[in-house]
Amino acid sequence: LTEWINRTLKEEHIVVKSLEEDLYDGLVLHHLLENLGSLKLDVDKIALTEKKQRQKLSVIMEAVAKCLQLEESQLKWSVESIFARDLLSTLHLLVAIAKHFDPKLALPPNVQVETITIENTSRGLKTASAVEYITENRENTEAQSRDDTFDELFSCAPDKLDAVKKVFLEFVNQHVGKLGLNVKDIESQFSDGVILLILIGQLEGYFLNLRNFFLTPASTTEMV
């Protein structure tokens, strides 16, 4: 997240070294939101007093909640927690901003922290621990999504299979077409393995040595 902020604000010569210490007053968040979302916030660029900094943060947090379409009950941060340099709240805020404005940012999934809450009671200190997720469990979500999609394809009614084939043909030709190849029939043109090998090479970005396989196989053995 630190690298992402610095990359985004490079042209403005803003360098963040500590998420807790550099974001609490709203200055960096102000620049980040204006840069990412072209949001024009009605606040001063620089707020020197604690009162002005809180006011600025309040305007920024309101704009973020409105832009992300989040209700107050859904927020995992607050003006007070950000201003108090709470790292957990700051991370939740930045992850939410990144997911909305830069969804391709490669945030690792399943990032979790153990939080310990200490409460002072009449009987002494009471502690409670819990696990809190910073980023979502995307691996399971993506795997489930893939399973659902292919299950649906294979269970399609026969009248929909042609539409599915058409989609796959377009996908294949988009990649092998760069080499001057054209696939018209999935069953016959994939049966010898040549198009499949070339497609894999194109998708993975490497060159397949043509001596490793038969480019025009003439027998079943050569196909295998």
Coordinates of C-alpha atoms in Angstrom, one line a residue:
L1 CA 0.0 0.0 0.0
T2 CA 2.9 2.3 0.8
E3 CA 4.4 1.6 -2.6
W4 CA 1.1 2.1 -4.3
I5 CA 0.5 5.5 -2.6
N6 CA 4.0 6.7 -3.5
R7 CA 3.7 5.5 -7.1
T8 CA 0.3 7.3 -7.4
L9 CA 1.6 10.6 -5.9
K10 CA 5.1 10.5 -7.5
E11 CA 4.4 13.5 -9.7
E12 CA 3.4 15.5 -6.7
H13 CA 6.7 14.7 -4.9
I14 CA 4.9 13.1 -1.9
V15 CA 6.7 10.3 -0.2
V16 CA 5.0 8.2 2.5
K17 CA 7.2 6.2 4.9
S18 CA 4.8 5.3 7.6
L19 CA 1.1 4.7 7.1
E20 CA 0.3 5.6 10.7
E21 CA 2.3 8.8 10.9
D22 CA 1.9 10.2 7.4
L23 CA -1.9 9.7 6.8
Y24 CA -3.5 10.7 10.1
D25 CA -3.8 14.5 9.3
G26 CA -5.6 14.0 5.9
L27 CA -3.0 15.7 3.7
V28 CA -1.9 12.5 1.8
L29 CA -5.4 11.1 1.8
H30 CA -6.6 14.4 0.2
H31 CA -4.0 14.2 -2.6
L32 CA -4.6 10.5 -3.1
L33 CA -8.4 10.8 -3.5
E34 CA -8.1 13.8 -5.9
N35 CA -5.5 11.9 -7.9
L36 CA -7.4 8.6 -8.0
G37 CA -11.0 9.7 -8.3
S38 CA -10.7 13.2 -9.6
L39 CA -12.6 14.3 -6.4
K40 CA -12.5 18.0 -5.6
L41 CA -12.8 18.3 -1.8
D42 CA -13.8 21.6 -0.3
V43 CA -10.9 21.7 2.2
D44 CA -7.6 23.4 2.6
K45 CA -4.6 21.5 1.2
I46 CA -2.7 22.1 4.4
A47 CA -4.3 22.0 7.9
L48 CA -1.9 23.0 10.7
T49 CA -4.0 22.9 13.8
E50 CA -5.5 19.8 15.4
K51 CA -9.0 21.2 15.0
K52 CA -8.5 21.9 11.3
Q53 CA -7.0 18.5 10.7
R54 CA -10.0 16.8 12.3
Q55 CA -12.4 18.9 10.2
K56 CA -10.4 18.0 7.1
L57 CA -10.5 14.3 8.0
S58 CA -14.2 14.5 8.6
V59 CA -14.8 15.9 5.1
I60 CA -12.5 13.3 3.5
M61 CA -14.2 10.4 5.4
E62 CA -17.6 11.6 4.4
A63 CA -16.5 11.8 0.7
V64 CA -15.0 8.3 0.9
A65 CA -18.2 6.8 2.4
K66 CA -20.3 8.5 -0.2
C67 CA -18.1 7.5 -3.1
L68 CA -17.8 3.9 -1.9
Q69 CA -21.6 3.9 -1.2
L70 CA -21.0 2.6 2.4
E71 CA -23.3 3.1 5.3
E72 CA -21.9 4.2 8.6
S73 CA -22.4 0.7 10.1
Q74 CA -20.2 -0.7 7.3
L75 CA -17.2 1.5 8.0
K76 CA -14.2 -0.2 9.7
W77 CA -12.6 3.2 10.4
S78 CA -13.6 6.6 11.8
V79 CA -12.2 10.1 12.0
E80 CA -11.1 9.5 15.5
S81 CA -9.3 6.2 14.8
I82 CA -7.5 7.5 11.8
F83 CA -6.5 10.7 13.7
A84 CA -5.3 8.5 16.6
R85 CA -2.9 6.8 14.1
D86 CA -4.6 3.4 14.5
L87 CA -2.9 1.2 11.9
L88 CA -5.8 -1.3 11.6
S89 CA -8.3 1.4 10.8
T90 CA -5.8 3.0 8.3
L91 CA -5.3 -0.3 6.6
H92 CA -9.0 -1.0 6.3
L93 CA -9.5 2.5 4.8
L94 CA -6.7 2.2 2.3
V95 CA -7.8 -1.3 1.2
A96 CA -11.3 0.0 0.6
I97 CA -10.0 2.9 -1.4
A98 CA -7.7 0.7 -3.5
K99 CA -10.4 -1.9 -4.2
H100 CA -12.7 0.9 -5.5
F101 CA -10.3 3.1 -7.5
D102 CA -7.6 0.6 -8.5
P103 CA -9.2 -2.9 -8.4
K104 CA -6.2 -4.4 -10.4
L105 CA -3.8 -3.6 -7.5
A106 CA -2.3 -7.0 -6.5
L107 CA -3.2 -7.0 -2.8
P108 CA -2.4 -10.4 -1.3
P109 CA -5.6 -12.2 -0.1
N110 CA -6.2 -13.7 3.4
V111 CA -4.2 -11.1 5.2
Q112 CA -5.3 -11.3 8.9
V113 CA -4.2 -9.9 12.2
E114 CA -5.0 -11.0 15.8
T115 CA -6.5 -8.1 17.8
I116 CA -6.4 -8.0 21.6
T117 CA -9.0 -5.8 23.3
I118 CA -8.2 -4.8 26.9
E119 CA -11.0 -3.6 29.1
N120 CA -10.6 -2.2 32.6
T121 CA -13.4 -3.6 34.8
S122 CA -14.1 -3.5 38.5
R123 CA -12.5 -7.0 38.8
G124 CA -9.4 -6.0 37.0
L125 CA -8.2 -6.1 33.3
K126 CA -10.3 -8.2 31.0
T127 CA -8.8 -9.2 27.7
A128 CA -10.4 -10.7 24.6
S129 CA -8.7 -11.7 21.3
A130 CA -10.1 -12.0 17.8
V131 CA -8.9 -12.5 14.3
E132 CA -9.7 -9.7 11.9
Y133 CA -9.2 -9.9 8.1
I134 CA -7.6 -7.0 6.3
T135 CA -8.1 -8.4 2.8
E136 CA -10.8 -10.8 1.6
N137 CA -10.4 -14.5 0.9
R138 CA -10.1 -14.0 -2.8
E139 CA -8.6 -17.4 -3.6
N140 CA -11.7 -19.3 -2.4
T141 CA -14.0 -16.7 -4.1
E142 CA -12.2 -17.0 -7.4
A143 CA -12.1 -20.8 -7.3
Q144 CA -15.8 -20.9 -6.5
S145 CA -16.5 -18.5 -9.3
R146 CA -14.5 -20.6 -11.8
D147 CA -16.2 -23.8 -10.7
D148 CA -19.6 -22.2 -11.0
T149 CA -18.9 -20.9 -14.5
F150 CA -17.6 -24.1 -15.9
D151 CA -20.3 -26.2 -14.2
E152 CA -22.8 -23.9 -15.9
L153 CA -21.1 -24.3 -19.3
F154 CA -21.0 -28.1 -19.1
S155 CA -24.6 -28.3 -17.9
C156 CA -25.9 -26.0 -20.7
A157 CA -28.7 -27.1 -22.9
P158 CA -27.6 -28.3 -26.4
D159 CA -29.0 -25.2 -28.0
K160 CA -26.5 -23.1 -26.0
L161 CA -23.4 -25.1 -26.8
D162 CA -22.9 -23.3 -30.1
A163 CA -22.8 -20.0 -28.3
V164 CA -20.2 -21.4 -25.9
K165 CA -18.1 -22.7 -28.8
K166 CA -18.2 -19.3 -30.5
V167 CA -16.9 -17.6 -27.3
F168 CA -14.0 -20.0 -27.1
L169 CA -13.2 -19.7 -30.8
E170 CA -13.0 -16.0 -30.4
F171 CA -10.7 -16.3 -27.4
V172 CA -8.4 -18.8 -29.2
N173 CA -8.2 -16.7 -32.4
Q174 CA -7.5 -13.6 -30.4
H175 CA -4.2 -15.2 -29.3
V176 CA -3.1 -17.5 -32.1
G177 CA -4.2 -15.0 -34.7
K178 CA -1.1 -13.0 -33.8
L179 CA 0.9 -15.8 -35.5
G180 CA -1.3 -15.8 -38.6
L181 CA -3.3 -18.9 -37.5
N182 CA -7.1 -19.2 -37.7
V183 CA -9.2 -21.8 -35.9
K184 CA -12.7 -22.5 -37.3
D185 CA -13.5 -25.9 -35.7
I186 CA -12.6 -26.8 -32.1
E187 CA -13.0 -30.6 -32.4
S188 CA -10.9 -31.2 -35.6
Q189 CA -8.3 -28.4 -35.2
F190 CA -7.5 -29.2 -31.5
S191 CA -7.3 -33.0 -32.0
D192 CA -3.6 -33.1 -32.9
G193 CA -2.4 -30.9 -30.1
V194 CA -0.6 -28.3 -32.2
I195 CA -3.0 -25.4 -31.8
L196 CA -3.2 -26.2 -28.0
L197 CA 0.6 -26.0 -27.6
I198 CA 0.8 -22.8 -29.5
L199 CA -2.1 -21.3 -27.5
I200 CA -0.4 -22.2 -24.2
G201 CA 2.8 -20.6 -25.5
Q202 CA 1.0 -17.4 -26.4
L203 CA -0.9 -17.3 -23.1
E204 CA 2.1 -17.9 -20.9
G205 CA 4.4 -15.7 -23.0
Y206 CA 7.1 -18.1 -24.1
F207 CA 8.4 -19.6 -27.3
L208 CA 7.9 -23.3 -27.9
N209 CA 10.8 -24.9 -29.7
L210 CA 9.3 -26.3 -32.9
R211 CA 11.7 -29.3 -32.8
N212 CA 10.0 -30.5 -29.6
F213 CA 6.9 -31.5 -31.4
F214 CA 5.5 -32.1 -34.9
L215 CA 4.1 -28.9 -36.4
T216 CA 2.2 -31.0 -39.0
P217 CA 1.7 -34.5 -37.5
A218 CA 1.0 -37.2 -40.0
S219 CA 0.2 -40.0 -37.7
T220 CA -1.5 -40.7 -34.3
T221 CA 1.9 -41.4 -32.8
E222 CA 3.1 -37.9 -33.8
M223 CA 0.0 -36.3 -32.5
V224 CA 0.4 -38.0 -29.1

